Each structure stands twice: as C-alpha cells, then as structure tokens.
Short mmCIF file of C-alpha atoms and ligand atoms in Angstrom, two decimals:
data_model
loop_
_atom_site.label_atom_id
_atom_site.label_comp_id
_atom_site.label_asym_id
_atom_site.label_seq_id
_atom_site.Cartn_x
_atom_site.Cartn_y
_atom_site.Cartn_z
CA MET A 1 0.00 0.00 0.00
CA SER A 2 1.25 3.46 -0.85
CA VAL A 3 -0.87 5.60 1.43
CA ASN A 4 -1.22 4.90 5.09
CA VAL A 5 -4.70 5.53 6.54
CA ASN A 6 -4.95 6.15 10.23
CA ARG A 7 -8.34 4.56 10.77
CA TYR A 8 -8.50 5.80 14.32
CA LYS A 9 -8.28 9.40 13.14
CA CYS A 10 -10.26 9.23 9.88
CA GLY A 11 -13.77 10.71 10.03
CA TYR A 12 -14.85 8.85 6.82
CA CYS A 13 -15.92 12.02 5.05
CA GLY A 14 -14.82 11.07 1.54
CA ALA A 15 -13.03 14.36 0.79
CA CYS A 16 -9.83 12.49 -0.11
CA VAL A 17 -11.79 10.34 -2.58
CA GLY A 18 -12.95 13.48 -4.40
CA VAL A 19 -9.43 14.83 -4.93
CA CYS A 20 -7.52 11.68 -5.84
CA PRO A 21 -6.37 12.18 -9.45
CA ALA A 22 -5.86 8.45 -9.89
CA GLY A 23 -9.26 7.45 -8.55
CA ALA A 24 -7.39 5.14 -6.23
CA LEU A 25 -9.42 5.76 -3.10
CA GLU A 26 -12.76 4.35 -2.07
CA LEU A 27 -14.81 5.01 1.04
CA VAL A 28 -16.33 1.73 2.16
CA GLU A 29 -18.57 1.95 5.21
CA THR A 30 -16.30 3.65 7.70
CA TRP A 31 -12.90 3.07 6.18
CA ILE A 32 -10.80 4.20 3.23
CA GLU A 33 -9.41 1.62 0.82
CA VAL A 34 -6.39 2.42 -1.35
CA GLU A 35 -6.02 0.72 -4.73
CA ASP A 36 -2.67 0.08 -6.33
CA THR A 37 -3.29 2.71 -9.02
CA CYS A 38 -2.09 5.24 -6.41
CA THR A 39 0.78 7.35 -7.74
CA ARG A 40 1.79 8.71 -4.31
CA CYS A 41 1.04 12.26 -5.42
CA GLY A 42 0.14 13.25 -1.86
CA VAL A 43 -2.94 15.36 -2.66
CA CYS A 44 -5.20 13.28 -0.40
CA ALA A 45 -2.82 13.65 2.54
CA LYS A 46 -2.66 17.41 1.98
CA ILE A 47 -6.39 18.05 2.09
CA CYS A 48 -7.56 15.61 4.80
CA PRO A 49 -9.27 17.79 7.45
CA VAL A 50 -7.84 15.76 10.31
CA GLY A 51 -4.53 14.59 8.88
CA ALA A 52 -5.37 10.91 8.80
CA LEU A 53 -3.41 10.13 5.64
CA ALA A 54 0.32 9.81 5.00
CA VAL A 55 2.10 8.84 1.80
CA ILE A 56 4.50 6.01 2.46
CA LYS A 57 7.90 7.06 1.17
CA MET B 1 -34.74 -5.43 -5.87
CA LYS B 2 -35.56 -5.98 -9.52
CA SER B 3 -32.97 -6.56 -12.22
CA ARG B 4 -33.93 -3.44 -14.16
CA TYR B 5 -35.33 0.05 -13.62
CA ASP B 6 -35.94 3.15 -15.66
CA VAL B 7 -33.66 5.15 -13.40
CA ILE B 8 -31.11 4.21 -10.74
CA VAL B 9 -30.14 7.04 -8.40
CA VAL B 10 -26.84 6.57 -6.57
CA GLY B 11 -26.71 8.46 -3.27
CA ALA B 12 -29.61 9.37 -0.99
CA GLY B 13 -28.56 12.91 -0.11
CA PRO B 14 -30.90 15.83 -0.88
CA GLY B 15 -29.97 15.74 -4.59
CA GLY B 16 -30.58 12.02 -5.04
CA SER B 17 -33.80 11.87 -3.05
CA ILE B 18 -35.41 14.77 -4.94
CA THR B 19 -34.39 13.23 -8.28
CA ALA B 20 -35.87 9.88 -7.25
CA LYS B 21 -39.05 11.48 -5.95
CA THR B 22 -39.58 13.53 -9.12
CA CYS B 23 -39.12 10.49 -11.36
CA ALA B 24 -41.27 8.20 -9.24
CA GLU B 25 -44.15 10.68 -9.05
CA ALA B 26 -44.36 10.52 -12.85
CA GLY B 27 -44.60 6.75 -12.72
CA LEU B 28 -41.02 5.88 -13.62
CA GLU B 29 -39.51 2.79 -12.04
CA VAL B 30 -36.83 4.10 -9.73
CA LEU B 31 -34.21 2.57 -7.49
CA LEU B 32 -32.52 4.86 -4.97
CA ILE B 33 -29.41 3.38 -3.39
CA GLU B 34 -27.35 4.67 -0.46
CA LYS B 35 -24.14 3.09 0.71
CA ARG B 36 -24.47 4.15 4.30
CA GLN B 37 -26.64 2.05 6.52
CA GLU B 38 -28.24 5.18 7.96
CA ILE B 39 -29.29 7.90 5.54
CA GLY B 40 -27.92 11.28 6.55
CA ASP B 41 -25.54 9.92 9.15
CA PRO B 42 -22.79 10.87 9.80
CA VAL B 43 -23.62 14.49 8.97
CA ARG B 44 -21.20 16.38 6.73
CA CYS B 45 -22.83 19.76 6.86
CA ALA B 46 -23.36 22.96 8.85
CA GLU B 47 -27.06 22.50 8.13
CA GLY B 48 -27.98 26.09 7.33
CA LEU B 49 -30.26 27.17 4.51
CA GLY B 50 -32.62 29.93 3.41
CA LYS B 51 -36.36 29.50 3.72
CA GLU B 52 -37.17 30.44 0.17
CA GLY B 53 -35.18 27.65 -1.44
CA LEU B 54 -36.38 25.04 0.98
CA ILE B 55 -40.08 25.55 0.45
CA ARG B 56 -39.69 25.00 -3.27
CA HIS B 57 -39.24 21.34 -2.36
CA ILE B 58 -40.70 20.51 1.01
CA GLN B 59 -42.85 22.10 3.67
CA PRO B 60 -40.88 22.99 6.81
CA ASP B 61 -41.37 20.45 9.56
CA LYS B 62 -40.27 20.95 13.12
CA ARG B 63 -38.98 17.38 13.31
CA TRP B 64 -35.96 18.42 11.26
CA ILE B 65 -35.63 22.12 12.03
CA ALA B 66 -33.19 22.60 14.88
CA ALA B 67 -33.37 26.39 14.93
CA GLU B 68 -34.68 29.40 13.07
CA VAL B 69 -32.37 32.35 12.66
CA LYS B 70 -33.06 36.05 12.15
CA GLY B 71 -30.30 36.58 9.62
CA SER B 72 -26.54 36.58 9.28
CA LYS B 73 -23.73 38.44 10.96
CA ILE B 74 -20.45 38.74 9.13
CA LEU B 75 -17.49 39.44 11.39
CA ALA B 76 -14.37 41.07 10.02
CA PRO B 77 -11.02 40.01 11.49
CA ASP B 78 -11.01 43.07 13.80
CA GLY B 79 -14.48 42.21 15.08
CA THR B 80 -16.50 44.72 13.00
CA GLU B 81 -19.93 43.23 12.62
CA ILE B 82 -22.14 43.45 9.54
CA LYS B 83 -25.72 42.36 9.83
CA MET B 84 -27.36 40.93 6.72
CA SER B 85 -30.26 38.99 5.25
CA GLU B 86 -32.88 39.69 7.86
CA GLU B 87 -36.31 38.93 6.55
CA ALA B 88 -38.71 41.83 6.93
CA SER B 89 -42.04 40.07 7.24
CA SER B 90 -41.46 37.03 9.45
CA GLY B 91 -38.33 38.18 11.19
CA LYS B 92 -36.85 34.76 10.46
CA ALA B 93 -34.67 34.32 7.43
CA GLY B 94 -33.27 30.86 7.62
CA TYR B 95 -33.35 27.44 9.16
CA ASN B 96 -30.64 25.32 10.64
CA LEU B 97 -31.62 21.73 10.09
CA ASP B 98 -31.09 18.40 11.67
CA ARG B 99 -29.82 16.75 8.54
CA LYS B 100 -29.99 13.26 9.94
CA VAL B 101 -33.73 13.68 10.15
CA PHE B 102 -34.06 15.91 7.08
CA ASP B 103 -32.21 13.61 4.67
CA ARG B 104 -34.26 10.68 5.90
CA ALA B 105 -37.49 12.66 5.46
CA LEU B 106 -36.53 13.38 1.84
CA ALA B 107 -35.73 9.71 1.20
CA GLN B 108 -39.07 8.88 2.77
CA LYS B 109 -40.76 11.23 0.25
CA ALA B 110 -38.98 9.41 -2.58
CA ALA B 111 -40.12 6.08 -1.15
CA MET B 112 -43.72 7.20 -0.73
CA ALA B 113 -43.72 8.45 -4.32
CA GLY B 114 -42.94 4.89 -5.40
CA SER B 115 -39.14 4.61 -5.52
CA GLU B 116 -37.50 1.50 -4.23
CA VAL B 117 -34.84 2.38 -1.68
CA MET B 118 -31.85 0.26 -0.68
CA VAL B 119 -29.47 1.31 2.06
CA LYS B 120 -26.10 -0.23 2.86
CA THR B 121 -25.87 -0.65 -0.91
CA ARG B 122 -22.82 0.73 -2.66
CA ALA B 123 -22.37 1.30 -6.38
CA THR B 124 -19.02 -0.26 -7.28
CA GLY B 125 -19.00 0.34 -11.03
CA LEU B 126 -21.04 0.99 -14.16
CA LEU B 127 -22.44 -1.69 -16.45
CA ARG B 128 -22.03 -1.18 -20.18
CA LYS B 129 -23.80 -2.65 -23.16
CA ASN B 130 -22.71 -1.82 -26.72
CA GLY B 131 -20.49 0.88 -25.28
CA HIS B 132 -23.39 2.54 -23.45
CA ILE B 133 -23.90 2.78 -19.71
CA SER B 134 -26.64 0.27 -18.93
CA GLY B 135 -26.76 0.15 -15.14
CA ILE B 136 -24.56 -0.37 -12.12
CA ASN B 137 -22.64 -2.95 -10.21
CA ALA B 138 -23.67 -2.76 -6.60
CA MET B 139 -22.70 -4.42 -3.37
CA TYR B 140 -25.31 -5.13 -0.74
CA MET B 141 -24.30 -6.89 2.47
CA GLY B 142 -21.13 -8.22 0.88
CA GLU B 143 -22.90 -9.58 -2.21
CA ASN B 144 -22.42 -8.24 -5.74
CA HIS B 145 -25.41 -7.45 -7.94
CA GLU B 146 -25.87 -6.22 -11.49
CA ILE B 147 -28.79 -3.83 -11.82
CA ASN B 148 -29.85 -2.44 -15.19
CA ALA B 149 -31.33 0.95 -15.98
CA ASP B 150 -31.82 3.35 -18.86
CA ILE B 151 -30.41 6.23 -16.85
CA VAL B 152 -27.96 6.29 -13.95
CA ILE B 153 -27.96 9.38 -11.72
CA GLY B 154 -24.68 10.10 -9.95
CA ALA B 155 -25.80 11.91 -6.80
CA ASP B 156 -22.87 10.50 -4.87
CA GLY B 157 -21.66 13.70 -3.27
CA VAL B 158 -18.10 14.98 -2.94
CA GLU B 159 -16.63 11.58 -3.82
CA SER B 160 -18.29 11.68 -7.26
CA LYS B 161 -17.04 8.37 -8.57
CA ILE B 162 -20.04 7.63 -10.78
CA GLY B 163 -19.08 10.61 -12.94
CA ARG B 164 -15.51 9.47 -13.25
CA TRP B 165 -16.52 5.93 -14.11
CA GLY B 166 -18.75 7.47 -16.77
CA GLY B 167 -15.90 9.47 -18.27
CA ILE B 168 -16.64 12.85 -16.71
CA ASP B 169 -13.70 14.46 -14.97
CA THR B 170 -14.97 15.50 -11.54
CA CYS B 171 -11.61 15.31 -9.77
CA LEU B 172 -11.07 18.30 -7.47
CA LYS B 173 -7.70 20.00 -7.22
CA PRO B 174 -6.63 21.20 -3.74
CA ALA B 175 -7.72 24.75 -4.67
CA ASP B 176 -11.14 23.37 -5.65
CA ILE B 177 -12.13 22.02 -2.25
CA ASN B 178 -12.78 23.55 1.13
CA THR B 179 -11.69 21.12 3.78
CA CYS B 180 -13.72 21.41 6.96
CA THR B 181 -14.08 20.41 10.56
CA GLN B 182 -17.09 21.24 12.71
CA PHE B 183 -18.02 20.65 16.31
CA LEU B 184 -21.52 20.57 17.65
CA VAL B 185 -20.83 22.70 20.70
CA SER B 186 -22.98 22.76 23.78
CA ASN B 187 -22.97 24.99 26.85
CA ILE B 188 -22.66 28.23 24.88
CA ASP B 189 -24.87 31.20 24.09
CA ALA B 190 -25.59 30.51 20.43
CA GLY B 191 -27.52 33.71 19.69
CA GLU B 192 -30.15 34.23 17.01
CA TYR B 193 -27.96 34.82 13.98
CA ASN B 194 -25.75 32.66 11.81
CA LYS B 195 -22.28 34.10 12.27
CA PHE B 196 -19.47 34.08 9.74
CA PHE B 197 -15.97 34.89 10.99
CA MET B 198 -13.82 36.04 8.10
CA GLY B 199 -10.09 36.16 7.76
CA GLU B 200 -6.81 34.31 7.58
CA LYS B 201 -6.63 34.35 11.37
CA TYR B 202 -9.66 32.05 11.59
CA ALA B 203 -9.70 30.10 8.36
CA PRO B 204 -7.20 30.67 5.51
CA GLY B 205 -9.08 30.90 2.21
CA GLY B 206 -12.40 30.11 3.85
CA TYR B 207 -14.33 31.16 6.91
CA LEU B 208 -15.40 30.04 10.34
CA TRP B 209 -19.08 29.65 11.07
CA LEU B 210 -21.34 29.50 14.08
CA PHE B 211 -24.86 28.29 13.29
CA PRO B 212 -27.24 28.07 16.27
CA LYS B 213 -28.92 24.72 16.79
CA GLY B 214 -31.38 25.52 19.51
CA GLU B 215 -30.71 26.71 22.98
CA HIS B 216 -27.09 26.69 24.10
CA MET B 217 -25.99 24.68 21.09
CA ALA B 218 -24.38 25.52 17.74
CA ASN B 219 -22.54 24.04 14.80
CA VAL B 220 -19.16 25.70 15.09
CA GLY B 221 -16.90 24.86 12.20
CA LEU B 222 -14.44 26.11 9.68
CA GLY B 223 -13.32 25.38 6.17
CA ILE B 224 -9.99 26.25 4.64
CA ILE B 225 -9.04 26.10 0.99
CA GLY B 226 -7.35 22.78 0.24
CA SER B 227 -4.33 24.48 -1.29
CA LYS B 228 -3.60 26.11 2.09
CA CYS B 229 -4.14 22.89 4.03
CA GLY B 230 -1.34 20.57 5.06
CA ASN B 231 0.90 22.38 7.50
CA VAL B 232 -2.20 23.48 9.29
CA ARG B 233 -5.38 21.38 9.61
CA PRO B 234 -8.96 22.57 10.06
CA ILE B 235 -9.31 20.50 13.21
CA SER B 236 -6.38 22.18 14.97
CA LEU B 237 -7.53 25.67 13.92
CA LEU B 238 -10.96 24.91 15.31
CA HIS B 239 -9.56 23.72 18.63
CA LYS B 240 -7.55 26.94 18.77
CA PHE B 241 -10.70 29.01 18.20
CA MET B 242 -12.58 27.10 20.86
CA ASP B 243 -9.80 27.62 23.38
CA SER B 244 -9.79 31.39 22.86
CA TYR B 245 -13.45 32.19 22.19
CA MET B 246 -15.54 29.55 23.91
CA PRO B 247 -13.47 27.72 26.50
CA GLN B 248 -16.64 26.72 28.33
CA GLY B 249 -18.03 25.01 25.20
CA LYS B 250 -18.46 21.26 25.23
CA ILE B 251 -18.03 19.29 22.04
CA ILE B 252 -20.79 16.74 21.64
CA GLU B 253 -20.20 15.79 18.00
CA ILE B 254 -17.40 16.01 15.44
CA VAL B 255 -18.08 16.50 11.74
CA VAL B 256 -15.45 16.48 9.00
CA GLY B 257 -15.87 16.92 5.29
CA GLY B 258 -14.99 18.59 2.02
CA VAL B 259 -17.07 21.01 -0.05
CA PRO B 260 -16.41 21.47 -3.76
CA VAL B 261 -15.72 25.17 -4.46
CA CYS B 262 -14.61 24.90 -8.08
CA GLY B 263 -17.67 26.43 -9.72
CA PRO B 264 -19.36 24.90 -12.78
CA ILE B 265 -17.51 21.96 -14.31
CA GLU B 266 -17.35 21.33 -18.01
CA ARG B 267 -19.83 18.51 -18.32
CA THR B 268 -22.46 16.91 -16.09
CA VAL B 269 -24.21 14.56 -18.53
CA ALA B 270 -23.15 11.70 -20.74
CA ASP B 271 -25.22 9.16 -22.63
CA ASN B 272 -27.42 7.43 -20.01
CA LEU B 273 -25.84 9.43 -17.17
CA ILE B 274 -26.62 12.59 -15.20
CA LEU B 275 -24.68 14.06 -12.26
CA VAL B 276 -26.55 15.94 -9.54
CA GLY B 277 -25.56 18.04 -6.54
CA ASP B 278 -22.10 17.88 -5.02
CA ALA B 279 -21.27 15.10 -7.47
CA ALA B 280 -21.77 17.69 -10.23
CA ARG B 281 -19.82 20.24 -8.13
CA GLN B 282 -22.92 22.44 -7.77
CA SER B 283 -22.17 23.72 -4.27
CA ASP B 284 -21.60 27.45 -3.96
CA PRO B 285 -17.87 28.32 -4.17
CA LEU B 286 -18.28 31.28 -1.83
CA THR B 287 -20.61 30.04 0.90
CA GLY B 288 -20.15 26.29 0.52
CA GLY B 289 -23.93 25.95 0.57
CA GLY B 290 -25.11 23.05 -1.54
CA ILE B 291 -28.34 21.64 -0.13
CA ILE B 292 -30.76 23.81 -2.12
CA ASN B 293 -28.68 23.63 -5.29
CA ALA B 294 -28.62 19.84 -5.05
CA MET B 295 -32.41 19.75 -4.63
CA ASP B 296 -33.01 22.25 -7.46
CA ALA B 297 -30.72 20.25 -9.74
CA GLY B 298 -32.40 17.01 -8.66
CA LYS B 299 -35.77 18.42 -9.65
CA ILE B 300 -34.48 19.37 -13.10
CA ALA B 301 -32.75 16.01 -13.52
CA GLY B 302 -35.97 14.20 -12.63
CA GLU B 303 -37.97 16.21 -15.15
CA VAL B 304 -35.42 15.51 -17.86
CA CYS B 305 -35.51 11.77 -17.06
CA ILE B 306 -39.30 11.86 -17.50
CA ARG B 307 -38.92 13.46 -20.91
CA ALA B 308 -36.20 11.01 -21.92
CA LYS B 309 -38.50 8.15 -21.01
CA GLU B 310 -41.33 9.67 -23.08
CA GLU B 311 -39.04 10.01 -26.05
CA GLU B 312 -37.25 6.74 -25.37
CA ASP B 313 -33.98 8.50 -25.93
CA TYR B 314 -31.40 8.44 -23.16
CA SER B 315 -28.53 9.94 -25.07
CA VAL B 316 -26.91 13.30 -24.47
CA LYS B 317 -29.23 14.67 -27.15
CA THR B 318 -32.12 14.50 -24.67
CA LEU B 319 -30.21 14.73 -21.42
CA ARG B 320 -28.52 17.94 -22.50
CA GLU B 321 -31.66 19.77 -21.43
CA TYR B 322 -30.54 19.15 -17.85
CA GLU B 323 -27.18 20.73 -18.56
CA ASP B 324 -28.77 23.77 -20.20
CA ARG B 325 -31.33 24.33 -17.48
CA TRP B 326 -29.05 24.08 -14.46
CA ARG B 327 -26.39 26.23 -16.05
CA ALA B 328 -28.92 28.97 -16.83
CA THR B 329 -29.97 29.10 -13.18
CA ILE B 330 -27.68 27.54 -10.56
CA GLY B 331 -24.68 27.79 -12.88
CA LYS B 332 -24.94 31.56 -13.23
CA GLU B 333 -24.92 32.01 -9.47
CA LEU B 334 -21.98 29.63 -9.08
CA SER B 335 -19.93 31.61 -11.60
CA LYS B 336 -20.56 34.86 -9.74
CA SER B 337 -19.71 33.30 -6.40
CA LEU B 338 -16.55 31.84 -7.88
CA MET B 339 -15.34 35.29 -8.91
CA VAL B 340 -15.95 36.66 -5.44
CA LYS B 341 -14.30 33.65 -3.81
CA ASN B 342 -11.23 33.93 -6.03
CA LEU B 343 -10.85 37.53 -4.95
CA LEU B 344 -11.51 36.89 -1.28
CA ILE B 345 -8.78 34.27 -0.97
CA LYS B 346 -6.25 36.89 -2.07
CA ILE B 347 -7.44 39.63 0.26
CA THR B 348 -5.56 40.32 3.50
CA ASP B 349 -7.19 40.60 6.90
CA GLU B 350 -6.42 44.31 6.85
CA GLN B 351 -8.29 44.71 3.56
CA LEU B 352 -11.22 42.71 4.93
CA ASN B 353 -11.41 45.16 7.83
CA GLN B 354 -11.33 48.02 5.35
CA LEU B 355 -14.26 46.51 3.44
CA ALA B 356 -16.24 46.10 6.64
CA HIS B 357 -15.52 49.68 7.72
CA SER B 358 -16.67 51.01 4.35
CA LEU B 359 -20.19 49.83 5.19
CA SER B 360 -20.37 51.82 8.40
CA GLY B 361 -23.50 53.97 8.53
CA ILE B 362 -25.26 51.81 5.94
CA ASP B 363 -28.09 49.57 7.10
CA THR B 364 -27.45 46.26 5.37
CA SER B 365 -29.58 44.25 7.74
CA LYS B 366 -32.35 43.60 5.23
CA MET B 367 -30.01 43.02 2.30
CA ALA B 368 -28.63 39.76 1.01
CA LEU B 369 -25.11 39.51 -0.40
CA PRO B 370 -26.07 40.32 -4.02
CA LYS B 371 -27.36 43.68 -2.77
CA VAL B 372 -24.39 44.40 -0.51
CA LEU B 373 -21.72 43.58 -3.08
CA PRO B 374 -22.47 46.51 -5.42
CA ILE B 375 -22.29 48.86 -2.42
CA LEU B 376 -18.93 47.42 -1.44
CA PHE B 377 -17.77 47.80 -5.01
CA LYS B 378 -18.81 51.42 -5.20
CA LYS B 379 -16.96 52.21 -1.97
CA ASN B 380 -13.87 50.12 -2.72
CA PRO B 381 -13.50 50.11 -6.51
CA LYS B 382 -9.75 49.61 -6.50
CA LEU B 383 -9.77 46.68 -4.12
CA LEU B 384 -12.69 44.98 -5.86
CA TRP B 385 -11.87 45.97 -9.43
CA GLU B 386 -11.67 42.31 -10.45
CA LEU B 387 -15.41 42.04 -9.84
CA ARG B 388 -16.37 44.92 -12.10
CA SER B 389 -18.03 42.71 -14.69
CA LEU B 390 -20.60 41.78 -12.04
CA PHE B 391 -21.77 45.37 -11.77
CA MET B 392 -20.87 47.21 -14.96
C1 LIG C 401 -18.61 20.86 6.73
C2 LIG C 401 -19.66 21.16 5.71
C3 LIG C 401 -20.59 22.16 5.97
C4 LIG C 401 -21.60 22.42 5.05
N1 LIG C 401 -22.55 23.35 5.37
C5 LIG C 401 -23.58 23.58 4.54
C6 LIG C 401 -24.64 24.46 4.92
O1 LIG C 401 -24.66 25.01 6.02
N2 LIG C 401 -25.65 24.66 4.04
C7 LIG C 401 -25.68 24.04 2.82
O2 LIG C 401 -26.63 24.27 2.04
N3 LIG C 401 -24.71 23.17 2.44
C8 LIG C 401 -23.67 22.92 3.29
N4 LIG C 401 -22.68 22.02 2.92
C9 LIG C 401 -22.78 21.37 1.62
C10 LIG C 401 -23.85 20.29 1.63
O3 LIG C 401 -23.63 19.40 2.69
C11 LIG C 401 -23.84 19.52 0.31
O4 LIG C 401 -23.79 20.44 -0.75
C12 LIG C 401 -25.07 18.64 0.16
O5 LIG C 401 -25.09 17.63 1.10
C13 LIG C 401 -25.06 18.04 -1.23
O6 LIG C 401 -26.10 17.12 -1.37
P1 LIG C 401 -25.94 15.89 -2.35
O7 LIG C 401 -27.24 15.20 -2.36
O8 LIG C 401 -25.38 16.36 -3.64
O9 LIG C 401 -24.78 15.00 -1.74
P2 LIG C 401 -24.63 14.33 -0.28
O10 LIG C 401 -25.55 14.94 0.69
O11 LIG C 401 -23.18 14.34 0.00
O12 LIG C 401 -25.11 12.84 -0.54
C14 LIG C 401 -24.37 11.94 -1.30
C15 LIG C 401 -24.70 10.55 -0.82
O13 LIG C 401 -24.19 9.59 -1.73
C16 LIG C 401 -23.73 8.47 -1.01
N5 LIG C 401 -22.79 7.72 -1.85
C17 LIG C 401 -21.55 8.10 -2.23
N6 LIG C 401 -20.99 7.17 -3.02
C18 LIG C 401 -21.89 6.17 -3.13
C19 LIG C 401 -21.89 4.91 -3.80
N7 LIG C 401 -20.83 4.51 -4.52
N8 LIG C 401 -22.97 4.11 -3.69
C20 LIG C 401 -24.05 4.50 -2.96
N9 LIG C 401 -24.11 5.68 -2.30
C21 LIG C 401 -23.05 6.51 -2.39
C22 LIG C 401 -23.10 9.09 0.22
O14 LIG C 401 -22.99 8.15 1.27
C23 LIG C 401 -24.07 10.21 0.53
O15 LIG C 401 -25.07 9.83 1.42
C24 LIG C 401 -21.66 21.72 3.83
C25 LIG C 401 -20.71 20.73 3.55
C26 LIG C 401 -19.73 20.44 4.49
C27 LIG C 401 -18.74 19.35 4.19
S1 LIG C 402 -10.26 13.01 3.99
FE1 LIG C 402 -9.34 12.20 5.88
S2 LIG C 402 -11.05 12.04 7.31
FE2 LIG C 402 -11.95 12.24 5.28
S3 LIG C 402 -12.24 10.11 4.60
FE3 LIG C 402 -10.25 10.78 3.80
S4 LIG C 402 -8.80 10.09 5.37
FE4 LIG C 402 -10.81 10.05 6.33
S1 LIG C 403 -1.38 9.81 -2.96
FE1 LIG C 403 -2.41 10.72 -4.77
S2 LIG C 403 -2.85 8.94 -6.08
FE2 LIG C 403 -2.37 8.11 -4.05
S3 LIG C 403 -4.35 7.90 -3.06
FE3 LIG C 403 -3.57 9.91 -2.46
S4 LIG C 403 -4.41 11.31 -3.97
FE4 LIG C 403 -4.66 9.25 -4.81
#
C-alpha cells in the first residue's frame, strides 16, 4: 500500500476520494481503501481535514 | 430489488432523493441506493439554509428544524460586525436543520412516491452494453449485484465516482475544495444569527461559522481552501478558536468533510448518465452551501428523465436539457460566487477590515449579499476591481 490511513483518526468524510487524481481511493462503510493505481502524489494527505493520511515514502 | 429500472439514483442525499421522488411521481420505475446504513448519518454539513429555497421542495417540519435564525452576521477580522439577510415580514430568514432527520425525510418522500430504496448498498462500477452505460454494479451486504437501468444518476456527493466511471472528470484539485471540521458545541450562548468569521486568522481561504442549533448549542466549524491545508489542519484551527473564544463550550459531536468550491464543471451529462448536486460540483464556491442547489438540480434532472422516457432516448441529445437548465440558473450564481471567492482568498485581513468599515453607517440588515456587493464595489473600486463585470 502506498498511502497509510490512520483509521483511528479518519472521520470517513470522503473528501480524499474526491481529490484523488488516480481514482485510487474508495470510502467503504467507515474506512478508506487504497487501490494500487495510487501514484503517491500526496494530494489526499494534503487536504484531509484531520490529517489521517500519509504517503509512504 | 428488480434486475432493471428506468432510473437508478446513486446516493440518498438531498440531490438524489429529490431526483428519485420527481421520477417516481411521474410513474417511472426508480431505485434509490445509499451506501451508508443510515441515511444522513454521519452528517457532513453545517445545516444552514434559506427558507425560500427550501419551500420550493418541502414544507418545513419541526422534526428536522433545529433552529430558526433572524439573519446573518459577518465578522471582520477586527471584530467589526455586519448584519445581513434579515427577513422583513417574518423576522426569520433561515433554518438550521437536523440533517440526519431531514435527509431521511426526503428519502421517505422518494419512497412514498414509489421509488424502491436500498441502504447499505454501494455502487461499485457501471455496467455497459454496446459501449453505453446500462446500469450499475452494486454491493449489498457483501454480495455483488448487477442492476440495469436506462439512466444512472450520480448523486454520490463529494466523492463523485459515478461521474468518473462514466468518463466525466470530476476530480477536485486542492484549490477546488474547502476542507472542513465542525463541532456541535454545547454549553454556549448561540444567539439568534448565523455568524461568519472572516479572515486568515480564523480560516485561511475560507471562513469560520457559528450556526445556532437551539438553545445553548451551535454548529461551530471552519473550512480552509485545500491548497492552504497541510501544515495546518482545520481541526487544529478549530480547537484553537474554541480555546480562545468559547473555552466553556463542550463538544458533543465532530463532523469532518470537504465542499467542492470549483464552480461549474465542463460537463455533467453523458449518454445514459446525469450528475446531480455535489457530485456535479454544484455547491456554492463562496458560501459552501449546496443543499438547495442539489435539490433544485435534482428536480431538473428528474424532469429531464421523465422526458427522456417519453421520447425513449437516453442519449446526451435528450439529457442535455438538464445541462442547459441548471447552467442557466444555478450555474450563473456559481460563476458569480466563484469570482468573489477567487478575490476573497487573495485579500488580506487588513483589507477585509477596510471593506467592513466602508459599510459603516449603511443599514445592510435587510439586504442579502447580491445587494451588498455593489455597495462594497462602489466604496472600494480599487480593491474589488476584479469584480467589475458583475456590476458594470
Ligand atoms: C462541513 C460542511 C458544511 C456544510 N454546510 C452547509 C450548509 O450550512 N448549508 C448548505 O446548504 N450546504 C452545506 N454544505 C454542503 C452540503 O452538505 C452539500 O452540498 C449537500 O449535502 C449536497 O447534497 P448531495 O445530495 O449532492 O450530496 P450528499 O448529501 O453528500 O449525498 C451523497 C450521498 O451519496 C452516497 N454515496 C456516495 N458514493 C456512493 C456509492 N458509490 N454508492 C451509494 N451511495 C453513495 C453518500 O454516502 C451520501 O449519502 C456543507 C458541507 C460540508 C462538508
Ligand atoms: S479526507 Fe481524511 S477524514 Fe476524510 S475520509 Fe479521507 S482520510 Fe478520512
Ligand atoms: S497519494 Fe495521490 S494517487 Fe495516491 S491515493 Fe492519495 S491522492 Fe490518490
């Protein structure tokens, strides 16, 4: 996985899904799933209101 | 669940429910799906709206009205207060809703009109036949289903994946989204006005709001422009505000979310596909308000589906009517708001104070923003020159 989701922080709002240029994110019930089309661009991590996402370097 | 419908609506927010209701009332076979197991929950909204827009769609009901407000107060960074949007006749200009109850009431209307409704049902892809969209893949309780329809409505909110699957680029850039955190705060004096705190010091590229929700309670939240997010997060700015301005406040709910603020996107229909509401990026770039726009767009989308069914043509040729109609109404307002927003994010706190001071001695309390803006422009032509095309 290329983006680390802190499930304990995430408020499952779906904002990250709306900005992912690769369409790699999906909000399922109360968690975010990351598909391997992720390019590690970091946009999702930048806009998350609570800082629940981190790109794995 | 049947294996085919006239229309499948994905997402039971205000946009989706009104679309489904409009179609079902005309006798179309409609399926409304919602991936959450509880419609409207968790809330991703400050829940404020004007009366006028609401009653176009539904009669106010005290089960989902948390508070009525007299109007708005805009607060400049230095504390200068501008009163706006008071309603002369009733003395009440707007409602703050309980969206958990409101969204469910709208879905209930769609159901009573004849739509089938499925919750905990997530669209996972689009079906295609001969290159055309012919329905959706959906997952219900861990099982995959194929459901056919002549038209798919993407009313799937900020995520807007239906549009992308259908070839419409709805991806938001960081500058196109306001990223928000809100607390439902108790043990405070909420007042009788919706308050908007402007300025970099509260919310870079956005604003901080306080919307009363009944006695001693308010939605207190803020949104910042995504491009300014990262080093600083909405949640930490909001905690900072609470510490300084309402230390006695008690947080009884946390809401997070993103509002599209990009203005009209290039395309919201494709063959057999219509996007509605936040999914079509129809929320207001300046205020972030999107409930009424989503419902207005849903109404238009429903009417266009009815016509498409009559003509048995589900291609862009027929569906384009939706595009034309929402752009002529909602779209125009979005474009204006976008211009104002683009200017506001560049303005310094000092300049915001200057704008507020320029209104001193003028009674704006009965005016809405479209009336106040020309006055601001007249008094501050240099600062607001970018907006001249709105007034000249
Ligand atoms: C913090 C915040 C404050 C706001 N404050 C206000 C305000 O005060 N006033 C105002 O007017 N607007 C406000 N807005 C905007 C407003 O909430 C939205 O514009 C409005 O909810 C849009 O309605 P909608 O029907 O388009 O989408 P939504 O209400 O977002 O509904 C979309 C639905 O689709 C569902 N969905 C998504 N994907 C799928 C899928 N694959 N399958 C099935 N279902 C799916 C979602 O679960 C969701 O229930 C605010 C937004 C935020 C984030
Ligand atoms: S933006 Fe952040 S809080 Fe919202 S769903 Fe994505 S990871 Fe969770
Ligand atoms: S890092 Fe970029 S590509 Fe990967 S999930 Fe986040 S937004 Fe999508």
